[in-house]
Short mmCIF file of C-alpha atoms in Angstrom, two decimals:
data_model
loop_
_atom_site.label_atom_id
_atom_site.label_comp_id
_atom_site.label_asym_id
_atom_site.label_seq_id
_atom_site.Cartn_x
_atom_site.Cartn_y
_atom_site.Cartn_z
CA ASN A 1 13.70 -14.55 11.75
CA ASN A 2 16.92 -13.42 10.12
CA ALA A 3 17.66 -17.30 8.05
CA LEU A 4 18.60 -16.10 4.31
CA PRO A 5 22.35 -17.37 3.79
CA GLN A 6 25.52 -16.12 3.59
CA LYS A 7 26.44 -14.34 -0.41
CA VAL A 8 23.64 -15.60 -1.67
CA SER A 9 20.72 -12.57 -2.67
CA LEU A 10 17.62 -12.68 -3.95
CA THR A 11 15.92 -10.53 -6.61
CA ASP A 12 12.36 -9.56 -5.89
CA ILE A 13 9.95 -7.67 -8.65
CA GLY A 14 6.48 -7.29 -8.76
CA LEU A 15 3.28 -6.10 -10.83
CA PHE A 16 0.44 -5.98 -11.03
CA TYR A 17 -3.17 -5.09 -12.72
CA LYS A 18 -6.01 -4.16 -10.50
CA GLN A 19 -10.03 -3.80 -11.99
CA THR A 20 -11.76 -1.30 -9.89
CA SER A 21 -16.18 -0.40 -10.43
CA GLY A 22 -16.35 2.41 -8.60
CA SER A 23 -21.56 2.32 -8.71
CA ASP A 24 -23.95 4.34 -6.72
CA THR A 25 -27.63 3.62 -6.76
CA GLU A 26 -27.75 5.07 -10.75
CA THR A 27 -24.54 4.40 -12.00
CA THR A 28 -20.80 1.86 -12.44
CA GLN A 29 -18.12 3.52 -13.43
CA LYS A 30 -15.45 1.21 -14.55
CA ASN A 31 -10.78 0.80 -14.29
CA GLN A 32 -7.99 -0.59 -14.71
CA ASP A 33 -4.87 0.30 -13.80
CA PHE A 34 -0.63 -1.75 -14.39
CA ASN A 35 2.09 -1.16 -13.07
CA LEU A 36 5.22 -2.38 -10.63
CA ASN A 37 4.25 -3.67 -8.06
CA TYR A 38 7.98 -2.68 -5.85
CA PHE A 39 11.31 -4.07 -6.32
CA SER A 40 13.93 -4.91 -3.69
CA LEU A 41 17.56 -7.14 -3.81
CA ILE A 42 18.11 -8.80 -0.20
CA PHE A 43 21.01 -9.90 0.41
CA SER A 44 22.92 -11.86 3.46
CA PRO A 45 26.81 -9.35 4.04
CA LYS A 46 28.11 -10.98 7.09
CA PRO A 47 25.74 -14.06 8.69
CA ASN A 48 22.42 -13.52 11.41
CA TYR A 49 22.32 -9.99 9.07
CA THR A 50 20.88 -9.37 6.25
CA LEU A 51 20.46 -5.83 3.83
CA SER A 52 17.88 -4.83 1.62
CA PHE A 53 17.70 -2.14 -0.21
CA GLY A 54 14.64 -1.41 -2.42
CA LEU A 55 11.43 0.76 -4.10
CA ARG A 56 7.85 0.77 -4.62
CA PRO A 57 4.50 2.40 -4.49
CA TYR A 58 3.66 3.60 -1.11
CA SER A 59 -0.46 4.92 -2.01
CA SER A 60 -2.55 5.48 -4.26
CA ILE A 61 -5.32 7.04 -5.43
CA GLY A 62 -7.04 7.34 -9.42
CA TYR A 63 -11.30 7.85 -9.24
CA GLU A 64 -13.62 10.01 -11.14
CA VAL A 65 -17.12 10.12 -8.98
CA ASP A 66 -20.25 12.57 -11.07
CA ILE A 67 -22.99 13.96 -7.85
CA LEU A 68 -26.81 15.37 -10.00
CA SER A 69 -28.10 17.44 -7.45
CA GLY A 70 -31.47 20.07 -7.39
CA ILE A 71 -31.02 23.60 -7.31
CA GLU A 72 -33.98 24.04 -4.04
CA GLY A 73 -36.43 26.18 -5.06
CA SER A 74 -36.86 24.99 -8.77
CA ASN A 75 -36.76 22.55 -10.95
CA GLU A 76 -33.06 22.69 -11.94
CA ARG A 77 -30.25 20.39 -11.65
CA TYR A 78 -26.38 20.85 -11.36
CA GLN A 79 -23.85 18.50 -11.98
CA SER A 80 -20.38 18.02 -9.20
CA ARG A 81 -17.23 16.36 -10.52
CA TYR A 82 -14.92 14.77 -8.61
CA SER A 83 -11.49 13.47 -9.62
CA GLY A 84 -7.67 12.59 -8.74
CA GLN A 85 -4.57 10.40 -9.14
CA GLY A 86 -1.14 10.55 -8.29
CA GLY A 87 0.17 9.30 -5.18
CA LEU A 88 3.30 9.04 -3.26
CA ASN A 89 6.82 6.34 -4.62
CA MET A 90 8.77 4.89 -1.77
CA VAL A 91 12.55 3.76 -1.65
CA PHE A 92 13.75 2.27 1.54
CA TRP A 93 16.85 0.51 2.69
CA SER A 94 16.07 -1.87 5.34
CA ASN A 95 18.71 -3.93 8.16
CA ALA A 96 17.68 -6.62 9.59
CA ILE A 97 20.40 -8.84 12.80
CA GLN A 98 20.01 -12.33 13.54
CA LEU A 99 20.39 -11.58 18.20
CA GLY A 100 21.22 -15.54 19.15
CA GLU A 101 18.03 -18.45 18.32
CA ARG A 102 14.84 -15.82 19.22
CA LEU A 103 15.76 -13.01 18.83
CA SER A 104 15.41 -10.77 15.19
CA LEU A 105 15.82 -7.11 15.02
CA GLY A 106 14.51 -4.63 12.21
CA ALA A 107 15.57 -0.90 10.81
CA THR A 108 14.60 0.93 7.93
CA MET A 109 14.82 4.08 6.72
CA SER A 110 12.55 5.85 3.20
CA PHE A 111 12.18 8.03 1.35
CA MET A 112 8.88 9.44 0.29
CA TRP A 113 7.61 11.26 -2.77
CA GLY A 114 5.62 11.91 -4.90
CA GLN A 115 1.98 14.32 -6.14
CA ILE A 116 -1.17 14.08 -5.72
CA THR A 117 -3.85 16.54 -8.02
CA THR A 118 -7.55 16.67 -7.50
CA GLN A 119 -9.75 18.97 -9.67
CA GLU A 120 -13.86 19.19 -8.28
CA GLN A 121 -15.71 20.83 -11.64
CA LEU A 122 -19.71 22.19 -12.00
CA PHE A 123 -22.14 22.82 -14.34
CA LEU A 124 -24.42 25.21 -14.93
CA GLY A 125 -28.09 24.02 -16.84
CA THR A 126 -27.13 21.93 -19.66
CA SER A 127 -24.57 23.93 -21.18
CA SER A 128 -21.37 23.91 -21.48
CA SER A 129 -20.29 27.16 -21.34
CA ASN A 130 -21.17 27.08 -17.56
CA ILE A 131 -19.27 25.66 -15.95
CA VAL A 132 -16.70 26.18 -13.83
CA THR A 133 -13.20 24.04 -13.21
CA SER A 134 -11.14 23.91 -9.29
CA ASP A 135 -7.46 21.38 -9.98
CA TYR A 136 -5.90 21.46 -7.10
CA THR A 137 -1.93 20.24 -6.91
CA TYR A 138 -0.07 18.60 -3.71
CA ASN A 139 3.63 17.88 -3.92
CA VAL A 140 4.73 16.18 -0.87
CA ALA A 141 8.49 14.55 0.08
CA SER A 142 9.41 12.67 3.40
CA LEU A 143 10.93 10.76 4.94
CA LYS A 144 10.45 7.21 7.49
CA ALA A 145 11.09 5.63 9.98
CA ASP A 146 10.88 2.43 11.28
CA LEU A 147 11.50 -0.02 14.38
CA GLY A 148 10.38 -4.09 14.20
CA ILE A 149 11.56 -6.65 17.15
CA GLN A 150 10.41 -10.71 16.30
CA TYR A 151 10.84 -13.06 19.49
CA ALA A 152 10.43 -16.70 18.41
CA ILE A 153 9.59 -19.59 20.56
CA PRO A 154 10.14 -23.09 19.90
CA LEU A 155 7.13 -25.10 20.80
CA GLY A 156 8.47 -29.06 20.33
CA GLU A 157 10.52 -30.31 17.26
CA LYS A 158 8.24 -28.59 15.25
CA ASN A 159 6.08 -26.24 15.66
CA GLU A 160 7.46 -22.44 15.58
CA LEU A 161 5.44 -19.55 17.64
CA ARG A 162 6.30 -15.69 17.24
CA LEU A 163 5.58 -12.51 18.46
CA GLY A 164 6.79 -9.58 16.05
CA ALA A 165 6.27 -5.48 16.52
CA VAL A 166 7.10 -2.87 14.62
CA VAL A 167 6.70 1.45 14.80
CA GLU A 168 7.29 3.47 12.12
CA GLN A 169 7.45 7.23 12.22
CA PRO A 170 7.50 10.54 9.62
CA PHE A 171 9.35 13.02 10.38
CA GLY A 172 10.75 15.54 7.96
CA SER A 173 7.88 15.70 6.27
CA ARG A 174 7.14 18.75 3.69
CA GLY A 175 5.07 20.02 0.67
CA VAL A 176 4.00 22.38 -1.45
CA TYR A 177 -0.24 23.40 -2.13
CA SER A 178 -1.83 25.15 -5.66
CA GLU A 179 -4.49 26.33 -6.35
CA LEU A 180 -5.76 26.94 -9.32
CA ILE A 181 -9.47 28.05 -10.53
CA PHE A 182 -11.14 28.27 -14.28
CA SER A 183 -14.51 29.77 -15.55
CA ALA A 184 -15.49 28.59 -18.54
CA ARG A 185 -18.32 32.56 -17.49
CA GLN A 186 -15.21 34.98 -17.51
CA GLY A 187 -14.78 33.85 -21.31
CA GLY A 188 -12.44 30.67 -20.59
CA LEU A 189 -9.72 32.76 -18.19
CA ALA A 190 -8.36 31.02 -14.89
CA LEU A 191 -6.75 32.93 -12.36
CA ASP A 192 -3.54 33.20 -11.74
CA PRO A 193 -2.54 29.63 -9.70
CA GLU A 194 -1.37 30.66 -6.26
CA PHE A 195 1.91 27.94 -4.64
CA GLU A 196 1.44 27.82 -0.59
CA GLU A 197 4.07 25.78 1.40
CA ILE A 198 2.21 23.97 3.43
CA PRO A 199 4.48 24.71 6.32
CA SER A 200 2.47 21.72 9.42
CA LEU A 201 2.82 18.84 7.58
CA ARG A 202 3.38 16.13 9.83
CA LEU A 203 1.79 12.55 7.84
CA PRO A 204 0.77 10.63 11.30
CA LEU A 205 2.73 8.15 13.22
CA GLY A 206 1.85 3.97 12.09
CA TRP A 207 1.80 0.81 14.04
CA GLY A 208 1.51 -2.89 14.34
CA ALA A 209 1.36 -5.57 16.25
CA GLY A 210 1.70 -9.26 14.37
CA ILE A 211 1.41 -13.14 15.74
CA GLY A 212 2.50 -16.43 13.29
CA LEU A 213 2.18 -20.08 14.54
CA LYS A 214 4.58 -22.65 13.25
CA LEU A 215 3.01 -26.49 12.93
CA ASP A 216 4.81 -29.59 12.15
CA ASN A 217 7.24 -27.07 9.62
CA THR A 218 4.56 -27.03 7.13
CA TRP A 219 1.78 -24.11 8.51
CA ASN A 220 2.48 -21.14 9.40
CA ILE A 221 -0.89 -19.11 10.28
CA GLY A 222 -0.38 -15.89 11.03
CA LEU A 223 -3.03 -12.73 12.26
CA ASP A 224 -1.75 -8.97 11.88
CA ILE A 225 -3.04 -5.31 13.59
CA SER A 226 -2.10 -2.09 12.47
CA GLY A 227 -3.14 1.14 12.46
CA GLN A 228 -2.63 4.40 11.84
CA ASN A 229 -2.99 8.68 13.79
CA TRP A 230 -5.01 9.96 11.24
CA SER A 231 -6.53 12.87 14.33
CA ASP A 232 -3.10 13.19 14.72
CA ALA A 233 -1.69 13.77 11.62
CA ILE A 234 -1.62 17.03 9.30
CA LEU A 235 -2.86 17.98 6.18
CA TRP A 236 -2.98 20.35 3.61
CA ASP A 237 -4.66 22.98 5.17
CA GLY A 238 -4.31 21.99 8.91
CA THR A 239 -8.00 21.87 9.60
CA ASP A 240 -8.27 18.24 8.55
CA GLU A 241 -10.34 16.20 10.46
CA LEU A 242 -10.10 12.03 10.29
CA SER A 243 -9.80 9.18 12.21
CA ASN A 244 -8.00 6.36 12.87
CA SER A 245 -7.05 3.99 10.55
CA LEU A 246 -7.68 0.09 12.27
CA ARG A 247 -6.34 -3.09 9.89
CA VAL A 248 -6.51 -6.39 11.13
CA SER A 249 -5.77 -9.47 9.17
CA ALA A 250 -4.91 -13.06 8.95
CA GLY A 251 -3.47 -15.74 6.74
CA VAL A 252 -2.75 -19.33 6.15
CA GLU A 253 0.38 -20.68 4.55
CA TYR A 254 1.57 -24.60 4.03
CA GLN A 255 4.49 -26.21 1.89
CA ARG A 256 4.30 -29.51 2.03
CA GLN A 257 8.02 -30.48 3.52
CA PRO A 258 10.50 -27.25 3.92
CA LYS A 259 11.78 -24.68 2.93
CA VAL A 260 15.41 -25.07 2.70
CA PHE A 261 17.89 -23.44 0.48
CA GLY A 262 19.14 -25.44 -2.73
CA LYS A 263 16.91 -27.91 -2.72
CA LYS A 264 14.49 -28.83 -5.10
CA ARG A 265 10.92 -27.71 -3.59
CA PRO A 266 7.13 -28.36 -3.28
CA PRO A 267 4.79 -25.00 -4.67
CA VAL A 268 3.01 -23.15 -1.37
CA LEU A 269 -0.36 -22.17 -1.17
CA ARG A 270 -1.50 -19.46 0.82
CA ALA A 271 -5.01 -17.46 1.69
CA GLY A 272 -5.70 -14.76 3.87
CA LEU A 273 -8.45 -12.48 4.78
CA SER A 274 -8.23 -8.69 6.12
CA TYR A 275 -11.36 -5.95 7.55
CA THR A 276 -9.16 -2.16 7.40
CA ASP A 277 -11.47 0.54 9.40
CA SER A 278 -9.86 3.26 7.33
CA TYR A 279 -9.77 6.78 8.00
CA LEU A 280 -12.44 8.24 6.18
CA GLU A 281 -16.17 9.65 7.60
CA ILE A 282 -18.06 11.57 4.66
CA ARG A 283 -20.77 11.48 5.85
CA GLN A 284 -21.20 10.12 8.90
CA ILE A 285 -20.62 6.99 7.77
CA PRO A 286 -17.22 5.21 7.95
CA ILE A 287 -15.45 3.49 5.03
CA GLU A 288 -14.05 0.55 5.36
CA GLU A 289 -13.01 -2.47 3.47
CA TYR A 290 -12.78 -6.02 2.69
CA GLY A 291 -10.89 -7.84 1.74
CA PHE A 292 -9.72 -12.09 0.24
CA THR A 293 -6.41 -13.67 -1.46
CA ALA A 294 -5.08 -16.47 -3.09
CA GLY A 295 -2.31 -17.93 -4.67
CA ILE A 296 0.53 -20.01 -5.00
CA GLY A 297 4.71 -20.13 -4.95
CA ILE A 298 5.70 -22.36 -6.94
CA PRO A 299 10.41 -22.24 -6.47
CA THR A 300 12.91 -21.43 -8.84
CA ARG A 301 16.09 -22.57 -8.81
CA GLY A 302 18.29 -22.10 -5.07
CA ALA A 303 15.99 -19.83 -3.02
CA GLY A 304 13.84 -18.13 -6.59
CA SER A 305 10.29 -18.27 -6.65
CA ILE A 306 7.25 -17.24 -8.59
CA ASN A 307 4.77 -16.11 -6.81
CA LEU A 308 0.91 -15.59 -8.29
CA SER A 309 -1.47 -13.82 -5.95
CA TYR A 310 -5.63 -13.08 -6.26
CA GLU A 311 -6.83 -10.48 -4.27
CA PHE A 312 -10.73 -8.93 -4.25
CA GLN A 313 -11.44 -5.62 -2.54
CA LEU A 314 -15.21 -4.26 -1.05
CA ARG A 315 -14.80 -0.67 -0.27
CA GLY A 316 -17.72 1.79 1.03
CA THR A 317 -21.51 1.20 0.75
CA THR A 318 -23.81 3.56 -1.08
CA GLU A 319 -24.91 4.32 2.05
CA LYS A 320 -26.51 8.74 1.42
CA GLY A 321 -25.42 8.83 -2.02
CA LEU A 322 -21.82 6.94 -2.05
CA ILE A 323 -20.41 5.38 -3.92
CA GLU A 324 -19.05 1.32 -3.72
CA GLU A 325 -16.12 -0.27 -4.83
CA GLN A 326 -14.83 -3.79 -5.68
CA SER A 327 -11.39 -4.24 -7.19
CA HIS A 328 -10.06 -7.54 -8.88
CA GLU A 329 -6.09 -7.10 -9.20
CA ILE A 330 -4.04 -9.74 -10.36
CA SER A 331 -0.33 -9.91 -9.24
CA LEU A 332 3.03 -11.46 -10.24
CA SER A 333 5.93 -11.53 -9.16
CA ALA A 334 9.55 -13.99 -8.56
CA THR A 335 12.11 -13.53 -6.29
CA LEU A 336 15.57 -15.15 -8.57
CA ALA A 337 18.35 -16.31 -6.25
CA ASP A 338 22.34 -15.82 -7.12
CA LEU A 339 25.85 -16.03 -4.84
CA TRP A 340 28.05 -14.16 -4.51
CA PHE A 341 32.49 -14.08 -4.30
CA ARG A 342 31.59 -17.40 -6.04
CA LYS A 343 33.99 -18.77 -7.33
CA ARG A 344 34.97 -21.52 -10.45
CA LYS A 345 37.47 -23.49 -10.47
CA ILE A 346 39.25 -24.28 -14.52
CA ASP A 347 41.09 -27.44 -13.66
#
């Protein structure tokens, strides 16, 4: 619901620190990341109309996995190392309009771009000269349109039920793929990189639905379900076999008294749980994710606030030699409020 007063603008910026550890049955590896989570500017130029634009990461990868395998018919072993990094960024422009007291509509246009690089290394024996390295680079650009709807149903004076849905449709996707193979056994020579445009690149359709309940103007309880149709996506070579992803999340927010712009407000407490059945299935094992979040929002002047949150995620499994990943993420964000077109009077 479009509750931002006219001539009030909100600047929202968030940072995060993430520590990730991946382990199999024998080894554990840890990584750290610190980055910008998002930046956005929100304001209401007209009554019941809110406009926002900003920048945020859309997806990211960062991994390095070593697998030691035996050579059939001999006592020798070889090591395979897989690594990857990069991701997609997104700039967006959103519009929301409130029609009457119950119905709200929203539309967002986004542009996504970025580069993903992966590497495969094969070590034969103990000599460092017996190495074959394959580097793969993917450059992607795509537009995305999101359409959303929300309907509020009053349940007395202090209670309200909210229903919402959203559809996300990427289009105009383009990609360029390059491959470089390096063999130390051939005198350290590398083949010339091969560049190839991905003519049929298609990113997946996304959808979401949610239900929220406001109780006594102090409790907000929500349940969301979202998914992406990865089975219909066409990626780098057009032959990737991926499964559809599904995410279920539930959360609760408590504030001792209603939110009122321009007045002193008490802290907001938040907590949530999530489950994700991802689009990956490795060795016939679905890769699942479980998450827990908790946070606090401390109101500042006007409609501003400072938000601190913690998130724990458990992803994957050590079954059949796979990797189980645990991550701890701390996020800090600030929402700064200001008045537009404010006139100062001088006596």
